[in-house]
């Protein structure tokens, strides 16, 4: 895999909450979903790379159906597409995993520096390989202007409308007939698969050639229990705080003790890496007024609404997961495959022997990229579910 050397530039890039370009137009609801509200040319990471880049503000809908502004970064290599047909468009979902707009991919990709953008910097490897192949890339801030982590409908709609906006922008070689793919890992897989599930009803004008996702977040209580008391305990706290923030009427806030309520107040605008650093080896029950809060019916009801598998995507999929994933237990992945396959999905699945969540992200990327390349080339995927 070939990557561009990227070092974030310490330029004076305003954070999204201080940048007027991110502000919601008063008439956002008067535009159709996916319509471009405004765009501007940027330099990827603030560097003189052979890549044309834009930030695009577009109209989308939040999880409740209210019109909101979305933001996406559109990237196109500065060389012709030599493959068949039009230049492919890859919707790449970076694992945003955060509760504030300073953690958004668009800020990092423009050259803004914050620890919260760590996943954007890491995922540069995969984006760079897509660009090297001549593909255009759209990366949406799919959590939206309110940074709604753990909101599947909100995320899926933002991804789909980001694709619409990228097509409307029509950068070099991209047009309505361009083949479209989507890819994400971990938190990015959550947004990718929610978009794929919502596509038939919400965006029938978008036809995915293929979907790839790995390290798929399934069974949120099991994930939270698995990292509780470990180096990754901050991820369980992130989910807990996100639910309290997103769903104040869920009853979850009533399960917290004084320390838990203080944590929610302190961390309501924290990025994923902030949680991981702050809550190393923490036990979530130390923040709760009830025992085993992660199994409480209020917590489970809130997370149940965010579980994948309610409907099967119609596009062919390549899904992969480590058998020893230390963040997302593999049992949830197996269950999701079963639900999708029972609904008639076409899936190539891979149970990776690579050790752990992060290693698998890198080690299995070639398979994901190859699956997309075949779909972009018009090679049909094998029907039904196979692999393992």
PDB file of N, CA, C and O in Angstrom, residues 49-79:
ATOM      1  N   UNK A  49       0.229  18.941  -1.884  1.00  0.00           N
ATOM      2  CA  UNK A  49       0.135  17.584  -2.412  1.00  0.00           C
ATOM      3  C   UNK A  49      -0.537  17.605  -3.783  1.00  0.00           C
ATOM      4  O   UNK A  49      -1.299  18.523  -4.095  1.00  0.00           O
ATOM      5  N   UNK A  50      -0.291  16.586  -4.605  1.00  0.00           N
ATOM      6  CA  UNK A  50      -0.926  16.524  -5.939  1.00  0.00           C
ATOM      7  C   UNK A  50      -2.375  16.046  -5.851  1.00  0.00           C
ATOM      8  O   UNK A  50      -2.791  15.117  -6.544  1.00  0.00           O
ATOM      9  N   UNK A  51      -3.124  16.691  -4.989  1.00  0.00           N
ATOM     10  CA  UNK A  51      -4.510  16.315  -4.721  1.00  0.00           C
ATOM     11  C   UNK A  51      -5.362  17.576  -4.723  1.00  0.00           C
ATOM     12  O   UNK A  51      -5.026  18.559  -4.056  1.00  0.00           O
ATOM     13  N   UNK A  52      -6.436  17.581  -5.481  1.00  0.00           N
ATOM     14  CA  UNK A  52      -7.414  18.666  -5.380  1.00  0.00           C
ATOM     15  C   UNK A  52      -8.376  18.330  -4.251  1.00  0.00           C
ATOM     16  O   UNK A  52      -8.852  17.188  -4.147  1.00  0.00           O
ATOM     17  N   UNK A  53      -8.634  19.314  -3.403  1.00  0.00           N
ATOM     18  CA  UNK A  53      -9.445  19.057  -2.213  1.00  0.00           C
ATOM     19  C   UNK A  53     -10.423  20.200  -1.981  1.00  0.00           C
ATOM     20  O   UNK A  53     -10.109  21.370  -2.229  1.00  0.00           O
ATOM     21  N   UNK A  54     -11.600  19.828  -1.496  1.00  0.00           N
ATOM     22  CA  UNK A  54     -12.641  20.809  -1.188  1.00  0.00           C
ATOM     23  C   UNK A  54     -13.325  20.425   0.108  1.00  0.00           C
ATOM     24  O   UNK A  54     -13.460  19.246   0.439  1.00  0.00           O
ATOM     25  N   UNK A  55     -13.776  21.423   0.835  1.00  0.00           N
ATOM     26  CA  UNK A  55     -14.756  21.224   1.881  1.00  0.00           C
ATOM     27  C   UNK A  55     -16.118  21.610   1.312  1.00  0.00           C
ATOM     28  O   UNK A  55     -16.249  22.656   0.671  1.00  0.00           O
ATOM     29  N   UNK A  56     -17.101  20.758   1.549  1.00  0.00           N
ATOM     30  CA  UNK A  56     -18.434  20.961   0.989  1.00  0.00           C
ATOM     31  C   UNK A  56     -19.456  20.931   2.121  1.00  0.00           C
ATOM     32  O   UNK A  56     -19.545  19.946   2.863  1.00  0.00           O
ATOM     33  N   UNK A  57     -20.196  21.998   2.246  1.00  0.00           N
ATOM     34  CA  UNK A  57     -21.320  22.016   3.179  1.00  0.00           C
ATOM     35  C   UNK A  57     -22.586  21.642   2.412  1.00  0.00           C
ATOM     36  O   UNK A  57     -22.828  22.158   1.312  1.00  0.00           O
ATOM     37  N   UNK A  58     -23.376  20.759   2.966  1.00  0.00           N
ATOM     38  CA  UNK A  58     -24.546  20.256   2.259  1.00  0.00           C
ATOM     39  C   UNK A  58     -25.717  20.096   3.222  1.00  0.00           C
ATOM     40  O   UNK A  58     -25.546  20.064   4.440  1.00  0.00           O
ATOM     41  N   UNK A  59     -26.905  19.985   2.670  1.00  0.00           N
ATOM     42  CA  UNK A  59     -28.087  19.774   3.501  1.00  0.00           C
ATOM     43  C   UNK A  59     -28.268  18.268   3.735  1.00  0.00           C
ATOM     44  O   UNK A  59     -28.223  17.445   2.813  1.00  0.00           O
ATOM     45  N   UNK A  60     -28.507  17.915   4.977  1.00  0.00           N
ATOM     46  CA  UNK A  60     -28.860  16.549   5.318  1.00  0.00           C
ATOM     47  C   UNK A  60     -29.947  16.605   6.382  1.00  0.00           C
ATOM     48  O   UNK A  60     -30.441  17.683   6.729  1.00  0.00           O
ATOM     49  N   UNK A  61     -30.335  15.459   6.898  1.00  0.00           N
ATOM     50  CA  UNK A  61     -31.338  15.377   7.963  1.00  0.00           C
ATOM     51  C   UNK A  61     -30.750  14.647   9.152  1.00  0.00           C
ATOM     52  O   UNK A  61     -30.012  13.660   8.988  1.00  0.00           O
ATOM     53  N   UNK A  62     -31.075  15.110  10.358  1.00  0.00           N
ATOM     54  CA  UNK A  62     -30.600  14.396  11.533  1.00  0.00           C
ATOM     55  C   UNK A  62     -31.474  13.170  11.787  1.00  0.00           C
ATOM     56  O   UNK A  62     -32.374  12.837  11.004  1.00  0.00           O
ATOM     57  N   UNK A  63     -31.217  12.494  12.880  1.00  0.00           N
ATOM     58  CA  UNK A  63     -31.942  11.265  13.161  1.00  0.00           C
ATOM     59  C   UNK A  63     -33.428  11.448  13.364  1.00  0.00           C
ATOM     60  O   UNK A  63     -34.209  10.499  13.220  1.00  0.00           O
ATOM     61  N   UNK A  64     -33.848  12.681  13.699  1.00  0.00           N
ATOM     62  CA  UNK A  64     -35.261  12.970  13.887  1.00  0.00           C
ATOM     63  C   UNK A  64     -35.922  13.537  12.636  1.00  0.00           C
ATOM     64  O   UNK A  64     -37.113  13.868  12.644  1.00  0.00           O
ATOM     65  N   UNK A  65     -35.127  13.678  11.555  1.00  0.00           N
ATOM     66  CA  UNK A  65     -35.677  14.195  10.311  1.00  0.00           C
ATOM     67  C   UNK A  65     -35.575  15.698  10.146  1.00  0.00           C
ATOM     68  O   UNK A  65     -36.045  16.236   9.141  1.00  0.00           O
ATOM     69  N   UNK A  66     -34.927  16.386  11.090  1.00  0.00           N
ATOM     70  CA  UNK A  66     -34.783  17.827  10.982  1.00  0.00           C
ATOM     71  C   UNK A  66     -33.644  18.183  10.035  1.00  0.00           C
ATOM     72  O   UNK A  66     -32.603  17.532  10.033  1.00  0.00           O
ATOM     73  N   UNK A  67     -33.817  19.222   9.208  1.00  0.00           N
ATOM     74  CA  UNK A  67     -32.745  19.625   8.295  1.00  0.00           C
ATOM     75  C   UNK A  67     -31.561  20.221   9.055  1.00  0.00           C
ATOM     76  O   UNK A  67     -31.741  21.064   9.947  1.00  0.00           O
ATOM     77  N   UNK A  68     -30.375  19.783   8.725  1.00  0.00           N
ATOM     78  CA  UNK A  68     -29.148  20.293   9.339  1.00  0.00           C
ATOM     79  C   UNK A  68     -28.074  20.402   8.252  1.00  0.00           C
ATOM     80  O   UNK A  68     -28.171  19.768   7.199  1.00  0.00           O
ATOM     81  N   UNK A  69     -27.031  21.192   8.489  1.00  0.00           N
ATOM     82  CA  UNK A  69     -25.920  21.236   7.542  1.00  0.00           C
ATOM     83  C   UNK A  69     -24.935  20.100   7.798  1.00  0.00           C
ATOM     84  O   UNK A  69     -24.604  19.802   8.942  1.00  0.00           O
ATOM     85  N   UNK A  70     -24.531  19.431   6.739  1.00  0.00           N
ATOM     86  CA  UNK A  70     -23.474  18.437   6.824  1.00  0.00           C
ATOM     87  C   UNK A  70     -22.183  19.030   6.286  1.00  0.00           C
ATOM     88  O   UNK A  70     -22.186  20.070   5.618  1.00  0.00           O
ATOM     89  N   UNK A  71     -21.081  18.383   6.576  1.00  0.00           N
ATOM     90  CA  UNK A  71     -19.785  18.831   6.069  1.00  0.00           C
ATOM     91  C   UNK A  71     -19.009  17.612   5.578  1.00  0.00           C
ATOM     92  O   UNK A  71     -18.978  16.581   6.244  1.00  0.00           O
ATOM     93  N   UNK A  72     -18.423  17.739   4.404  1.00  0.00           N
ATOM     94  CA  UNK A  72     -17.631  16.641   3.838  1.00  0.00           C
ATOM     95  C   UNK A  72     -16.370  17.203   3.209  1.00  0.00           C
ATOM     96  O   UNK A  72     -16.329  18.363   2.781  1.00  0.00           O
ATOM     97  N   UNK A  73     -15.354  16.378   3.151  1.00  0.00           N
ATOM     98  CA  UNK A  73     -14.119  16.688   2.443  1.00  0.00           C
ATOM     99  C   UNK A  73     -14.061  15.813   1.195  1.00  0.00           C
ATOM    100  O   UNK A  73     -14.203  14.586   1.290  1.00  0.00           O
ATOM    101  N   UNK A  74     -13.908  16.438   0.050  1.00  0.00           N
ATOM    102  CA  UNK A  74     -13.861  15.732  -1.227  1.00  0.00           C
ATOM    103  C   UNK A  74     -12.447  15.834  -1.788  1.00  0.00           C
ATOM    104  O   UNK A  74     -11.876  16.928  -1.860  1.00  0.00           O
ATOM    105  N   UNK A  75     -11.877  14.696  -2.166  1.00  0.00           N
ATOM    106  CA  UNK A  75     -10.488  14.621  -2.627  1.00  0.00           C
ATOM    107  C   UNK A  75     -10.431  13.939  -3.993  1.00  0.00           C
ATOM    108  O   UNK A  75     -11.078  12.906  -4.208  1.00  0.00           O
ATOM    109  N   UNK A  76      -9.645  14.510  -4.898  1.00  0.00           N
ATOM    110  CA  UNK A  76      -9.467  13.926  -6.228  1.00  0.00           C
ATOM    111  C   UNK A  76      -7.993  14.036  -6.615  1.00  0.00           C
ATOM    112  O   UNK A  76      -7.399  15.111  -6.502  1.00  0.00           O
ATOM    113  N   UNK A  77      -7.366  12.939  -7.062  1.00  0.00           N
ATOM    114  CA  UNK A  77      -5.963  13.022  -7.481  1.00  0.00           C
ATOM    115  C   UNK A  77      -5.814  13.857  -8.745  1.00  0.00           C
ATOM    116  O   UNK A  77      -6.698  13.863  -9.604  1.00  0.00           O
ATOM    117  N   UNK A  78      -4.691  14.538  -8.835  1.00  0.00           N
ATOM    118  CA  UNK A  78      -4.460  15.422  -9.988  1.00  0.00           C
ATOM    119  C   UNK A  78      -3.828  14.675 -11.160  1.00  0.00           C
ATOM    120  O   UNK A  78      -2.824  15.098 -11.728  1.00  0.00           O
ATOM    121  N   UNK A  79      -4.436  13.540 -11.510  1.00  0.00           N
ATOM    122  CA  UNK A  79      -4.028  12.833 -12.719  1.00  0.00           C
ATOM    123  C   UNK A  79      -5.270  12.123 -13.264  1.00  0.00           C
ATOM    124  O   UNK A  79      -6.233  11.875 -12.534  1.00  0.00           O
TER     125      UNK A  79
END
